[in-house]
Coordinates of C-alpha atoms in Angstrom, one line a residue:
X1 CA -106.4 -133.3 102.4
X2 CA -106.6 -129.8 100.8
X3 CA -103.3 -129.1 102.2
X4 CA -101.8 -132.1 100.8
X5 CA -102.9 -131.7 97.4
X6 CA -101.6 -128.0 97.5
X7 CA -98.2 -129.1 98.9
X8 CA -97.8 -131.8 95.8
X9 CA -98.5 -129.5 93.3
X10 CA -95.7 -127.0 95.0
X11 CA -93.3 -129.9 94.8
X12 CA -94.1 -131.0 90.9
X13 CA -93.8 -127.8 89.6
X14 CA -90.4 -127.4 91.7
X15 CA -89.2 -130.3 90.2
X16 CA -90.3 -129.2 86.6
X17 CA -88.2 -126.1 86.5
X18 CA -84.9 -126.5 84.6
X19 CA -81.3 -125.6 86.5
X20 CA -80.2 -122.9 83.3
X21 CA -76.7 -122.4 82.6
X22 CA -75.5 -119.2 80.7
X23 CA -72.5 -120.4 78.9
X24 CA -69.3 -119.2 77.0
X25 CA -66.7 -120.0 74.9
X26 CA -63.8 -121.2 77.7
X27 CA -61.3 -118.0 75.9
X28 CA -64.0 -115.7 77.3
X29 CA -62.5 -114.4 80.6
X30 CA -65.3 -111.5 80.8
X31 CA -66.9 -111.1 84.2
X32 CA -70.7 -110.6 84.0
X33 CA -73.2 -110.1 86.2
X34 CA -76.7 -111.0 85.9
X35 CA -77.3 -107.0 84.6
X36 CA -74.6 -107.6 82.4
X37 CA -75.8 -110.7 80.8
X38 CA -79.8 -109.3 80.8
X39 CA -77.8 -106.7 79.0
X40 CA -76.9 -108.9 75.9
X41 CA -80.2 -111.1 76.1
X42 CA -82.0 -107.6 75.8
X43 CA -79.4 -106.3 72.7
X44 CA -79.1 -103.3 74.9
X45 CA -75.7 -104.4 74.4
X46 CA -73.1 -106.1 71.7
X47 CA -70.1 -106.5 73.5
X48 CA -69.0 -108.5 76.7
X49 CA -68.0 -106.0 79.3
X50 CA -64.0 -107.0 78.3
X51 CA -65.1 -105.0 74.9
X52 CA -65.4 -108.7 72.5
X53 CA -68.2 -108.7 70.5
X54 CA -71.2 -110.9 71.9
X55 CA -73.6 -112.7 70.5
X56 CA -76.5 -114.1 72.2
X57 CA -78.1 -117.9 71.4
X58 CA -81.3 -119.0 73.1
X59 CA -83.5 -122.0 73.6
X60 CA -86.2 -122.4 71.2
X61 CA -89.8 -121.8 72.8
X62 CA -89.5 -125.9 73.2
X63 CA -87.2 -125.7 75.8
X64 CA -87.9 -125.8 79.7
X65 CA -84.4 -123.3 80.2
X66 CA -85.7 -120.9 78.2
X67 CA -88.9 -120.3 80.3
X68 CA -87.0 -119.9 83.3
X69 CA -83.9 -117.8 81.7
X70 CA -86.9 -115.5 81.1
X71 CA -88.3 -115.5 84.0
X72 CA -85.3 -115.4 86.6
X73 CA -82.5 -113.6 84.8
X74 CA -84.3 -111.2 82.2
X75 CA -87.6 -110.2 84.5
X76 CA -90.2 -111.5 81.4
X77 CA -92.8 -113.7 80.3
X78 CA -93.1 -115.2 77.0
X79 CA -95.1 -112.8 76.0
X80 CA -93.9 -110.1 77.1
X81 CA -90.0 -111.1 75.7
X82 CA -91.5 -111.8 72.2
X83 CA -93.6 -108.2 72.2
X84 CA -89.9 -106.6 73.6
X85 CA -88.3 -108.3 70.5
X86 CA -90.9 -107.1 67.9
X87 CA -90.5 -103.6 69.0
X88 CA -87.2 -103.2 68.9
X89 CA -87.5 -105.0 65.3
X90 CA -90.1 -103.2 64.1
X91 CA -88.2 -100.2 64.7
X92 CA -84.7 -101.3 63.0
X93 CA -83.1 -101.0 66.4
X94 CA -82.4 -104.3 66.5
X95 CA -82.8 -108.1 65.7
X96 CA -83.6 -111.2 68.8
X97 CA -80.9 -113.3 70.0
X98 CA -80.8 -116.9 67.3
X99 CA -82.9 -119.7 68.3
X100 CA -81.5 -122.9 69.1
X101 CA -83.2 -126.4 68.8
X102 CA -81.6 -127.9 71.8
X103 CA -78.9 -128.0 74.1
X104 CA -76.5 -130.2 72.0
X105 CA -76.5 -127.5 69.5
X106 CA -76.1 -124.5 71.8
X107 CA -72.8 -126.3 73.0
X108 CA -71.8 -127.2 69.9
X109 CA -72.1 -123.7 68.6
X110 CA -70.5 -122.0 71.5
X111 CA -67.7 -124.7 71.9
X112 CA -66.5 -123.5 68.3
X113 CA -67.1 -119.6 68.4
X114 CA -65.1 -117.0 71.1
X115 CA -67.8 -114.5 70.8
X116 CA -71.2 -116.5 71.6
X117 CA -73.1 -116.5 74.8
X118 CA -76.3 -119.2 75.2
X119 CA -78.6 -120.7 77.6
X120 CA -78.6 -124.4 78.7
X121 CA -80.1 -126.8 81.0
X122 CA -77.0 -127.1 83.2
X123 CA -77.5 -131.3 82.9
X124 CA -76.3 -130.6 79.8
X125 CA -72.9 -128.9 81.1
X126 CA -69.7 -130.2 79.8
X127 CA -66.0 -129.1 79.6
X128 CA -66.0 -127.5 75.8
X129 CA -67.7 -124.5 77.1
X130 CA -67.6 -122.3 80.3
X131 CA -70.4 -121.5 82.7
X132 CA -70.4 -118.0 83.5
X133 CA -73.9 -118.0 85.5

């Protein structure tokens, strides 16, 4: 019975995870890897690796892509992504990626601008951007 219960919970919290998509503008012919793209999350960088400027767009703290973005791509909890950012602001090295309040936004936004880059729920995928991860 033990086992059982353990084995459900495995499965729900499988389920619960989101699919993320990192997605462009469909001009954007940059290759990126996940380094590369950990790169611009982490404003270690502000250009694509073709040299166009990039700016980053993330889920707000509301979003299930966000927590596993964090987790699988950039290596970092909640926690440990918002103490990263407040360093770096702190310090004037930098300012966090924008916040977006859901997916419908995030497309919208990059659909329209060449040099964005955002996160998704890939359920939300559609043809007005390009899915680069």
């Amino acid at each position: 019975m033990k086992l059982f219960f353990l084995s459900s919970l495995f499965c729900i919290s499988t389920f619960a995870q989101a699919e993320v998509a990192v997605i462009v503008h469909p001009s954007n012919n940059a290759s990126m890897d996940d380094a590369a793209i950990s790169s611009i999350f982490l404003g270690k960088v502000s250009a694509f690796p073709d040299g166009q400027k990039a700016v980053p767009v993330v889920p707000d703290i509301n979003n299930s892509a966000r927590a596993e973005f964090l987790e699988k791509l950039i290596g970092k909890t909640e926690a440990q992504y918002k103490s990263y950012w407040a360093h770096l602001v702190f310090t004037g090295q930098s300012q966090p990626p924008r916040e977006m309040p859901d997916d419908a936004k995030t497309l919208e936004l990059i659909a329209t601008n060449p040099n964005m880059i955002g996160i998704i729920d890939a359920s939300h995928l559609n043809d007005t951007v390009k899915r680069v991860k």
